[in-house]
Amino acid sequence: APAEVGLAYGLISLICGPAGVFAGGWVSDRLWKNGRTDATLRTAMYGALALLPFAVIAPFMPTGGLAIALAVPITFLFAFPFGVAAAAIQLVATPAIRAQVTAIYLFFGTLIGLGAGPTVVALVTQQVFVADDQLRYAVALVAGVVIPLAALAFRSGLAPLRRMVGTDAAH
């Protein structure tokens, strides 16, 4: 029932979202302590790669219970890069512009994530699969395309981040 799903997903979001943010920070800190000056983006990339299989198979679960169960790793891994992305901005932006750069990051992240994300799924459902009952295929397709693109975007930033941070950066 919708009320049960809402309660279950609400609890998963309440617990797994913050846990993913903290875990992403923990992984980034471990990588940084091991000499990886690209730890923030590397952590985001690892999170995206780990998220991919769960996000693609979740729409095809035969029961609601299995779908809700997959919401646990999806929510956790989806939240994984949130803290480290903000940390990456702090590493490369000068103190004079950090607030503005962070605001731009949050603005576009929200605009694209909350604005374009659902719209793209709806367009793929109607334009590619031509039927509202094919939503699961659209969700899987969009996840299967967008998440690897995110991982590639994070990967493309590794070398520039290493150059900008240098070996003497304080974390």
Backbone as ProteinMPNN parsed JSONL, in Angstrom:
{"seq_chain_A": "APAEVGLAYGLISLICGPAGVFAGGWVSDRLWKNGRTDATLRTAMYGALALLPFAVIAPFMPTGGLAIALAVPITFLFAFPFGVAAAAIQLVATPAIRAQVTAIYLFFGTLIGLGAGPTVVALVTQQVFVADDQLRYAVALVAGVVIPLAALAFRSGLAPLRRMVGTDAAH", "coords_chain_A": {"N_chain_A": [[0.85, -1.184, 0.0], [0.413, 2.328, -0.588], [0.885, 3.929, 1.758], [2.451, 2.242, 3.344], [4.689, 1.883, 1.721], [5.562, 4.526, 1.585], [6.229, 5.016, 4.289], [8.246, 3.071, 4.688], [10.149, 3.832, 2.709], [10.631, 6.407, 3.553], [11.869, 5.978, 6.044], [14.133, 4.591, 5.161], [15.348, 6.608, 3.63], [15.823, 8.492, 5.621], [17.718, 7.211, 7.201], [19.656, 5.922, 5.505], [20.444, 7.883, 3.637], [21.859, 10.059, 5.054], [23.802, 8.321, 6.151], [25.14, 7.47, 3.85], [26.287, 9.896, 2.989], [28.059, 10.398, 5.137], [29.632, 8.066, 4.962], [30.781, 8.395, 2.434], [32.391, 10.615, 2.967], [34.091, 9.437, 4.848], [35.395, 7.443, 3.296], [36.667, 9.114, 1.453], [38.368, 10.541, 3.192], [40.048, 8.418, 4.016], [41.273, 7.754, 1.577], [42.556, 10.184, 1.072], [44.368, 10.296, 3.21], [45.997, 8.273, 2.395], [47.449, 9.457, 0.466], [46.082, 10.282, -1.84], [45.357, 12.94, -3.618], [43.22, 13.457, -5.128], [41.044, 12.496, -3.851], [38.392, 13.264, -3.2], [36.846, 13.479, -5.629], [37.419, 10.97, -6.626], [36.189, 9.313, -4.768], [33.512, 10.004, -5.235], [33.282, 9.017, -7.833], [33.684, 6.25, -7.376], [31.404, 5.756, -5.835], [29.36, 6.24, -7.727], [29.883, 4.203, -9.597], [29.425, 1.95, -8.006], [26.73, 2.302, -7.468], [25.438, 1.904, -9.92], [24.669, -0.914, -10.8], [22.619, -1.542, -8.94], [20.732, 0.516, -9.326], [19.93, 0.062, -11.935], [18.789, -2.505, -11.924], [16.767, -2.371, -10.019], [14.167, -1.374, -10.912], [13.035, -3.664, -11.971], [12.346, -5.51, -10.091], [10.526, -8.26, -8.8], [8.812, -8.086, -6.646], [7.341, -5.771, -4.32], [8.642, -5.688, -1.876], [11.262, -6.522, -2.471], [12.015, -4.45, -4.144], [11.919, -2.293, -2.363], [13.908, -3.168, -0.644], [16.156, -2.872, -2.273], [16.223, -0.164, -2.322], [17.706, 0.571, -0.173], [20.656, 0.209, -0.651], [20.692, 1.864, -2.91], [19.844, 4.433, -2.05], [21.801, 4.954, -0.122], [24.202, 4.878, -1.707], [23.6, 6.794, -3.625], [23.696, 9.098, -2.112], [26.327, 9.175, -1.427], [28.292, 10.855, -2.869], [27.634, 13.493, -2.098], [28.683, 15.039, 0.129], [31.44, 14.934, -0.433], [31.662, 16.175, -2.897], [31.088, 18.831, -2.309], [33.266, 19.239, -0.651], [35.351, 19.032, -2.485], [35.006, 21.369, -3.918], [35.712, 23.226, -1.95], [38.394, 22.683, -1.774], [39.502, 23.661, -4.147], [38.524, 26.206, -4.75], [39.152, 29.637, -4.192], [39.212, 31.354, -1.024], [37.759, 33.748, -1.282], [35.803, 33.288, -3.208], [34.451, 30.969, -2.574], [31.85, 30.678, -1.415], [30.156, 31.624, -3.468], [30.78, 29.838, -5.563], [30.005, 27.423, -4.41], [27.257, 27.935, -4.122], [26.518, 28.103, -6.829], [27.103, 25.484, -7.65], [25.234, 24.049, -6.035], [22.852, 25.17, -7.013], [22.804, 24.397, -9.784], [23.041, 21.623, -9.488], [20.66, 21.014, -8.157], [18.792, 22.036, -10.002], [19.291, 20.456, -12.304], [19.227, 17.809, -11.264], [16.741, 17.601, -9.804], [15.027, 18.859, -11.538], [15.544, 18.241, -14.353], [15.967, 15.461, -14.219], [13.53, 13.84, -13.481], [11.999, 14.719, -15.635], [13.382, 13.818, -17.908], [13.127, 11.038, -17.562], [10.348, 10.804, -17.865], [10.051, 11.731, -20.525], [11.545, 9.774, -21.922], [10.019, 7.543, -21.306], [7.605, 8.134, -22.651], [8.426, 8.832, -25.284], [10.337, 6.974, -26.194], [9.603, 4.399, -25.258], [6.895, 4.582, -25.547], [4.663, 4.163, -23.931], [2.962, 4.439, -20.895], [3.011, 2.359, -19.078], [5.487, 1.308, -19.284], [7.35, 2.419, -17.693], [9.287, 1.361, -15.938], [11.285, 0.43, -17.648], [12.188, 2.781, -18.765], [13.234, 4.106, -16.505], [15.332, 2.354, -15.844], [16.865, 2.526, -18.2], [17.56, 5.274, -18.295], [19.003, 5.466, -15.87], [21.039, 3.66, -16.51], [22.4, 5.041, -18.453], [22.923, 7.672, -17.502], [24.243, 7.389, -14.984], [26.77, 6.07, -15.585], [27.778, 8.184, -17.151], [28.038, 10.162, -15.218], [30.014, 8.969, -13.614], [32.113, 8.982, -15.465], [32.408, 11.748, -15.773], [33.261, 12.453, -13.192], [35.658, 11.02, -13.223], [37.019, 12.349, -15.277], [37.685, 14.648, -14.004], [39.682, 14.011, -12.218], [42.564, 14.233, -12.749], [42.829, 17.067, -13.29], [41.999, 17.989, -10.75], [43.983, 16.922, -9.083], [46.176, 18.414, -10.041], [45.353, 21.009, -9.336], [45.068, 20.879, -6.56], [47.518, 19.919, -5.691], [50.433, 18.639, -4.001], [50.76, 19.649, -1.5], [48.428, 20.402, -0.278], [46.124, 21.174, 2.311], [43.915, 19.118, 4.063]], "CA_chain_A": [[0.0, 0.0, 0.0], [1.221, 3.56, -0.648], [1.31, 4.379, 3.085], [3.547, 1.369, 3.784], [5.856, 2.221, 0.903], [6.024, 5.841, 2.029], [6.89, 4.874, 5.586], [9.489, 2.316, 4.498], [11.124, 4.634, 1.982], [10.991, 7.53, 4.421], [12.861, 5.502, 7.015], [15.365, 4.305, 4.411], [15.954, 7.899, 3.291], [16.269, 9.116, 6.865], [18.893, 6.502, 7.733], [20.678, 5.605, 4.494], [20.95, 9.096, 3.0], [22.969, 10.597, 5.853], [24.872, 7.323, 6.274], [25.91, 7.529, 2.607], [27.11, 11.109, 3.003], [29.15, 10.174, 6.083], [30.521, 7.031, 4.427], [31.558, 9.017, 1.358], [33.433, 11.409, 3.615], [35.049, 8.519, 5.466], [36.211, 6.866, 2.221], [37.513, 10.191, 0.943], [39.425, 10.773, 4.184], [41.007, 7.304, 3.95], [42.045, 7.922, 0.35], [43.421, 11.363, 1.255], [45.462, 9.914, 4.118], [46.883, 7.394, 1.635], [48.148, 10.256, -0.536], [45.286, 10.573, -3.041], [44.857, 14.317, -3.57], [41.964, 13.469, -5.883], [40.177, 11.619, -3.062], [36.981, 13.658, -3.212], [36.215, 13.045, -6.884], [37.588, 9.519, -6.74], [35.125, 8.736, -3.945], [32.259, 10.193, -5.973], [33.31, 8.077, -8.95], [33.451, 4.909, -6.828], [29.991, 5.686, -5.455], [28.55, 6.11, -8.941], [30.086, 2.868, -10.161], [28.752, 0.98, -7.133], [25.286, 2.544, -7.592], [24.921, 1.507, -11.236], [23.89, -2.155, -10.924], [21.41, -1.483, -8.119], [19.767, 1.428, -9.944], [19.424, -0.513, -13.189], [17.946, -3.687, -11.705], [15.664, -2.1, -9.083], [12.825, -1.278, -11.514], [12.571, -4.964, -12.439], [12.117, -6.42, -8.972], [9.196, -8.881, -8.924], [7.946, -7.756, -5.508], [7.589, -4.48, -3.693], [9.625, -5.874, -0.812], [12.604, -6.536, -3.062], [12.285, -3.095, -4.626], [12.234, -1.484, -1.182], [15.214, -3.614, -0.159], [17.183, -2.252, -3.113], [16.27, 1.265, -2.014], [18.74, 0.777, 0.848], [21.946, 0.571, -1.255], [20.537, 2.97, -3.858], [19.819, 5.684, -1.294], [23.132, 5.087, 0.472], [25.202, 5.192, -2.73], [23.223, 8.057, -4.267], [24.129, 10.173, -1.221], [27.775, 9.037, -1.24], [29.139, 11.964, -3.319], [27.172, 14.828, -1.733], [29.65, 15.748, 0.965], [32.766, 15.027, -1.048], [31.614, 17.16, -3.98], [31.243, 20.134, -1.661], [34.651, 19.316, -0.172], [36.21, 19.291, -3.647], [34.892, 22.803, -4.202], [36.482, 23.933, -0.933], [39.816, 22.481, -2.044], [39.994, 24.363, -5.335], [38.071, 27.597, -4.829], [39.794, 30.549, -3.238], [38.259, 31.757, 0.018], [36.92, 34.875, -1.714], [34.698, 32.879, -4.083], [33.91, 29.669, -2.168], [30.397, 30.724, -1.222], [29.513, 31.748, -4.773], [30.971, 28.588, -6.308], [29.145, 26.43, -3.768], [25.873, 28.269, -4.485], [26.332, 27.715, -8.234], [27.064, 24.023, -7.64], [23.942, 23.615, -5.493], [21.794, 25.6, -7.933], [22.748, 23.54, -10.963], [22.755, 20.256, -9.053], [19.223, 20.935, -7.89], [18.084, 22.269, -11.261], [19.435, 19.286, -13.177], [18.788, 16.595, -10.576], [15.312, 17.6, -9.487], [14.25, 19.368, -12.67], [15.722, 17.474, -15.585], [15.91, 14.014, -13.986], [12.189, 13.278, -13.694], [11.525, 15.07, -16.981], [14.025, 12.906, -18.859], [12.478, 9.732, -17.42], [9.015, 10.91, -18.479], [10.218, 11.806, -21.981], [11.974, 8.46, -22.417], [8.857, 6.658, -21.192], [6.618, 8.435, -23.688], [8.974, 8.938, -26.632], [11.087, 5.781, -26.58], [8.814, 3.191, -24.991], [5.568, 4.943, -26.031], [3.599, 3.64, -23.073], [3.194, 4.758, -19.49], [3.27, 1.145, -18.296], [6.88, 0.916, -19.525], [8.166, 3.308, -16.874], [10.446, 0.652, -15.382], [12.333, 0.373, -18.665], [12.736, 4.132, -18.887], [14.062, 4.362, -15.327], [16.557, 1.553, -15.983], [17.656, 3.074, -19.296], [18.133, 6.554, -17.881], [20.049, 5.161, -14.887], [22.128, 2.981, -17.207], [23.138, 6.019, -19.256], [23.327, 8.844, -16.726], [25.202, 7.063, -13.927], [28.13, 5.967, -16.15], [28.233, 9.52, -17.552], [28.491, 10.828, -13.997], [31.305, 8.375, -13.251], [33.102, 9.516, -16.413], [32.631, 13.159, -15.436], [34.134, 12.464, -12.016], [36.987, 10.539, -13.641], [37.681, 13.387, -16.072], [38.164, 15.694, -13.115], [40.727, 13.549, -11.299], [43.875, 14.842, -13.019], [42.801, 18.508, -12.996], [41.927, 18.199, -9.303], [45.335, 16.666, -8.545], [47.017, 19.564, -10.384], [44.923, 22.188, -8.584], [45.299, 20.681, -5.132], [48.946, 19.763, -5.47], [50.788, 17.688, -2.955], [50.862, 20.323, -0.199], [47.122, 20.89, 0.164], [45.639, 20.733, 3.631], [42.573, 18.543, 3.928]], "C_chain_A": [[0.894, 1.246, 0.0], [1.71, 4.041, 0.723], [2.483, 3.539, 3.601], [4.825, 1.672, 3.028], [6.44, 3.556, 1.356], [6.77, 5.772, 3.343], [8.234, 4.167, 5.43], [10.537, 3.17, 3.799], [11.545, 5.857, 2.781], [12.048, 7.138, 5.437], [14.198, 5.198, 6.342], [16.087, 5.609, 4.083], [16.548, 8.567, 4.517], [17.561, 8.499, 7.381], [19.999, 6.391, 6.685], [21.237, 6.836, 3.786], [22.105, 9.706, 3.802], [24.121, 9.608, 6.019], [25.747, 7.317, 5.028], [26.805, 8.747, 2.54], [28.299, 10.921, 3.928], [30.143, 9.138, 5.548], [31.371, 7.578, 3.288], [32.689, 9.859, 1.923], [34.509, 10.535, 4.23], [35.98, 7.912, 4.412], [37.166, 7.915, 1.668], [38.662, 10.488, 1.903], [40.477, 9.676, 4.154], [41.891, 7.439, 2.703], [43.025, 9.081, 0.476], [44.628, 11.01, 2.129], [46.443, 8.963, 3.449], [47.532, 8.123, 0.458], [47.373, 10.58, -1.794], [44.728, 11.989, -2.939], [43.589, 14.492, -4.396], [40.875, 12.673, -5.155], [38.7, 11.981, -3.157], [36.283, 13.176, -4.48], [36.334, 11.541, -7.092], [36.485, 8.802, -5.938], [33.778, 8.857, -4.649], [32.174, 9.215, -7.141], [33.044, 6.653, -8.464], [31.98, 4.733, -6.434], [29.081, 5.501, -6.654], [28.673, 4.712, -9.535], [29.389, 1.792, -9.327], [27.224, 1.1, -7.237], [24.692, 1.917, -8.848], [24.13, 0.198, -11.246], [22.586, -2.124, -10.117], [20.33, -0.633, -8.785], [19.164, 0.848, -11.217], [18.497, -1.695, -12.927], [16.733, -3.42, -10.818], [14.289, -2.016, -9.757], [12.23, -2.631, -11.942], [12.317, -5.969, -11.318], [10.686, -6.961, -9.017], [8.248, -8.569, -7.76], [8.308, -6.378, -4.975], [8.635, -4.566, -2.602], [11.044, -5.866, -1.335], [12.983, -5.146, -3.576], [12.656, -2.177, -3.462], [13.6, -1.881, -0.618], [16.345, -2.988, -0.977], [17.263, -0.744, -2.897], [17.34, 1.569, -0.978], [20.091, 1.099, 0.185], [21.826, 1.736, -2.242], [20.587, 4.306, -3.129], [21.186, 5.973, -0.682], [24.146, 5.56, -0.57], [24.876, 6.479, -3.478], [23.707, 9.236, -3.433], [25.642, 10.229, -1.057], [28.566, 10.269, -1.69], [28.745, 13.346, -2.796], [28.191, 15.612, -0.909], [30.988, 15.944, 0.29], [32.786, 16.001, -2.214], [31.775, 18.568, -3.412], [32.67, 20.311, -1.147], [35.609, 19.609, -1.319], [36.175, 20.778, -4.01], [35.744, 23.603, -3.221], [37.981, 23.809, -1.185], [40.341, 23.37, -3.168], [39.576, 25.819, -5.422], [38.803, 28.443, -3.795], [38.763, 30.985, -2.201], [37.301, 32.865, -0.426], [35.714, 34.444, -2.544], [34.045, 31.555, -3.676], [32.394, 29.667, -2.039], [29.662, 30.798, -2.558], [29.621, 30.459, -5.577], [30.089, 27.489, -5.723], [27.684, 26.683, -4.118], [25.575, 27.868, -5.931], [26.238, 26.191, -8.351], [25.705, 23.517, -7.154], [22.79, 23.992, -6.414], [21.683, 24.652, -9.12], [22.501, 22.077, -10.609], [21.278, 20.045, -8.797], [18.43, 21.075, -9.182], [18.125, 21.037, -12.16], [18.857, 18.045, -12.511], [17.292, 16.538, -10.341], [14.448, 18.076, -10.646], [14.336, 18.469, -13.891], [15.553, 15.976, -15.375], [14.537, 13.408, -14.218], [11.645, 13.565, -15.095], [12.114, 14.133, -18.027], [13.383, 11.522, -18.775], [11.102, 9.753, -18.075], [9.115, 10.954, -20.001], [10.638, 10.47, -22.572], [10.802, 7.479, -22.368], [7.911, 6.881, -22.363], [7.181, 8.424, -25.108], [9.716, 7.686, -27.103], [10.23, 4.53, -26.415], [7.336, 3.361, -25.316], [4.425, 4.342, -25.205], [3.94, 3.917, -21.615], [3.497, 3.521, -18.655], [4.689, 0.601, -18.508], [7.859, 1.769, -18.732], [9.417, 2.617, -16.348], [11.604, 0.589, -16.37], [12.991, 1.739, -18.844], [13.647, 4.462, -17.715], [15.387, 3.617, -15.454], [17.456, 2.119, -17.083], [18.323, 4.385, -18.897], [19.24, 6.328, -16.854], [21.267, 4.556, -15.565], [22.953, 3.903, -18.079], [23.723, 7.122, -18.376], [24.382, 8.509, -15.668], [26.609, 6.824, -14.492], [28.663, 7.32, -16.633], [28.73, 10.311, -16.34], [29.853, 10.291, -13.573], [32.409, 8.882, -14.178], [33.416, 10.987, -16.136], [33.542, 13.275, -14.218], [35.549, 12.055, -12.404], [37.738, 11.621, -14.421], [38.211, 14.521, -15.205], [39.303, 15.285, -12.21], [42.067, 14.247, -11.526], [43.852, 16.351, -12.795], [42.738, 18.797, -11.492], [43.298, 17.969, -8.665], [46.251, 17.858, -8.824], [46.658, 20.78, -9.532], [45.242, 22.077, -7.095], [46.784, 20.596, -4.831], [49.213, 18.807, -4.315], [50.833, 18.319, -1.58], [49.523, 20.81, 0.33], [46.774, 20.356, 1.537], [44.219, 20.252, 3.471], [41.777, 18.796, 5.181]], "O_chain_A": [[2.005, 1.214, 0.529], [2.84, 4.514, 0.836], [3.401, 4.071, 4.225], [5.91, 1.714, 3.609], [7.654, 3.699, 1.494], [7.82, 6.393, 3.502], [9.241, 4.614, 5.978], [11.685, 3.23, 4.239], [12.693, 6.294, 2.694], [13.007, 7.875, 5.664], [15.261, 5.506, 6.882], [17.304, 5.701, 4.242], [17.639, 9.136, 4.462], [18.406, 9.2, 7.939], [21.15, 6.731, 6.957], [22.397, 6.828, 3.374], [23.21, 9.853, 3.279], [25.286, 10.007, 6.027], [26.965, 7.174, 5.131], [27.948, 8.66, 2.09], [29.427, 11.243, 3.557], [31.354, 9.316, 5.67], [32.555, 7.257, 3.189], [33.811, 9.823, 1.419], [35.697, 10.848, 4.148], [37.195, 7.867, 4.6], [38.343, 7.632, 1.443], [39.801, 10.666, 1.473], [41.671, 9.96, 4.254], [43.107, 7.258, 2.772], [44.175, 8.984, 0.048], [45.761, 11.381, 1.821], [47.591, 8.852, 3.879], [48.094, 7.492, -0.437], [47.953, 11.11, -2.742], [43.734, 12.215, -2.248], [42.961, 15.55, -4.365], [39.905, 12.231, -5.771], [37.848, 11.094, -3.191], [35.237, 12.531, -4.404], [35.445, 10.916, -7.67], [35.927, 7.805, -6.394], [32.992, 7.91, -4.656], [31.113, 8.65, -7.406], [32.26, 5.929, -9.077], [31.389, 3.681, -6.677], [28.143, 4.705, -6.614], [27.674, 4.111, -9.931], [28.832, 0.84, -9.873], [26.513, 0.104, -7.107], [23.553, 1.449, -8.827], [22.979, 0.213, -11.682], [21.562, -2.631, -10.576], [19.159, -1.011, -8.807], [18.006, 1.12, -11.535], [17.511, -1.869, -13.644], [15.764, -4.176, -10.866], [13.323, -2.548, -9.21], [11.039, -2.714, -12.242], [12.098, -7.151, -11.581], [9.742, -6.205, -9.246], [7.037, -8.761, -7.868], [9.424, -5.891, -5.155], [9.425, -3.641, -2.413], [11.934, -5.277, -0.723], [14.132, -4.723, -3.455], [13.591, -1.382, -3.562], [14.361, -1.024, -0.168], [17.378, -2.616, -0.422], [18.262, -0.117, -3.251], [17.831, 2.695, -0.906], [20.634, 2.176, 0.436], [22.769, 2.514, -2.39], [21.302, 5.215, -3.552], [21.666, 7.106, -0.723], [24.866, 6.532, -0.341], [25.785, 7.182, -3.92], [24.089, 10.267, -3.986], [26.176, 11.235, -0.592], [29.451, 10.704, -0.953], [29.48, 14.304, -3.039], [28.512, 16.75, -1.249], [31.606, 17.0, 0.423], [33.826, 16.597, -2.497], [32.506, 19.392, -3.963], [33.219, 21.411, -1.202], [36.574, 20.353, -1.145], [37.197, 21.364, -4.366], [36.422, 24.551, -3.617], [38.749, 24.713, -0.854], [41.499, 23.785, -3.141], [40.229, 26.597, -6.117], [39.037, 28.008, -2.667], [37.564, 30.983, -2.481], [36.152, 32.903, 0.015], [34.709, 35.153, -2.584], [33.16, 31.073, -4.383], [31.732, 28.742, -2.509], [28.659, 30.112, -2.755], [28.65, 30.038, -6.205], [29.493, 26.71, -6.467], [26.945, 25.735, -4.383], [24.496, 27.349, -6.222], [25.387, 25.673, -9.074], [25.097, 22.656, -7.79], [21.849, 23.214, -6.578], [20.597, 24.16, -9.427], [21.823, 21.367, -11.353], [20.712, 19.019, -9.175], [17.497, 20.31, -9.424], [17.102, 20.63, -12.71], [18.083, 17.312, -13.127], [16.649, 15.534, -10.648], [13.268, 17.734, -10.726], [13.319, 17.995, -14.398], [15.048, 15.285, -16.26], [14.393, 12.537, -15.076], [10.921, 12.75, -15.667], [11.408, 13.703, -18.939], [13.122, 10.899, -19.804], [10.736, 8.805, -18.771], [8.346, 10.285, -20.692], [10.133, 10.077, -23.624], [10.617, 6.68, -23.286], [7.466, 5.924, -22.997], [6.476, 8.043, -26.043], [9.716, 7.381, -28.295], [10.143, 3.702, -27.323], [6.598, 2.376, -25.355], [3.352, 4.052, -25.734], [5.056, 3.662, -21.161], [4.17, 3.621, -17.63], [5.042, -0.447, -17.968], [9.045, 1.835, -19.055], [10.491, 3.219, -16.314], [12.767, 0.684, -15.978], [14.202, 1.835, -19.048], [14.719, 5.036, -17.907], [16.448, 4.187, -15.199], [18.673, 2.184, -16.916], [19.514, 4.58, -19.136], [20.306, 6.935, -16.955], [22.402, 4.9, -15.233], [24.094, 3.581, -18.412], [24.9, 7.46, -18.505], [25.324, 9.278, -15.481], [27.572, 7.335, -13.921], [29.863, 7.58, -16.539], [29.719, 11.038, -16.427], [30.743, 11.062, -13.213], [33.515, 9.178, -13.725], [34.564, 11.413, -16.254], [34.473, 14.081, -14.2], [36.522, 12.669, -11.967], [38.945, 11.791, -14.25], [39.09, 15.27, -15.629], [39.849, 16.126, -11.496], [42.643, 14.796, -10.587], [44.768, 16.88, -12.165], [43.358, 19.749, -11.018], [43.72, 18.74, -7.803], [47.015, 18.27, -7.952], [47.541, 21.497, -9.061], [45.635, 23.053, -6.456], [47.254, 21.139, -3.831], [48.285, 18.242, -3.737], [50.934, 17.606, -0.582], [49.489, 21.566, 1.301], [47.098, 19.218, 1.876], [43.406, 20.905, 2.816], [40.618, 18.39, 5.268]]}, "name": "protein", "num_of_chains": 1, "seq": "APAEVGLAYGLISLICGPAGVFAGGWVSDRLWKNGRTDATLRTAMYGALALLPFAVIAPFMPTGGLAIALAVPITFLFAFPFGVAAAAIQLVATPAIRAQVTAIYLFFGTLIGLGAGPTVVALVTQQVFVADDQLRYAVALVAGVVIPLAALAFRSGLAPLRRMVGTDAAH"}
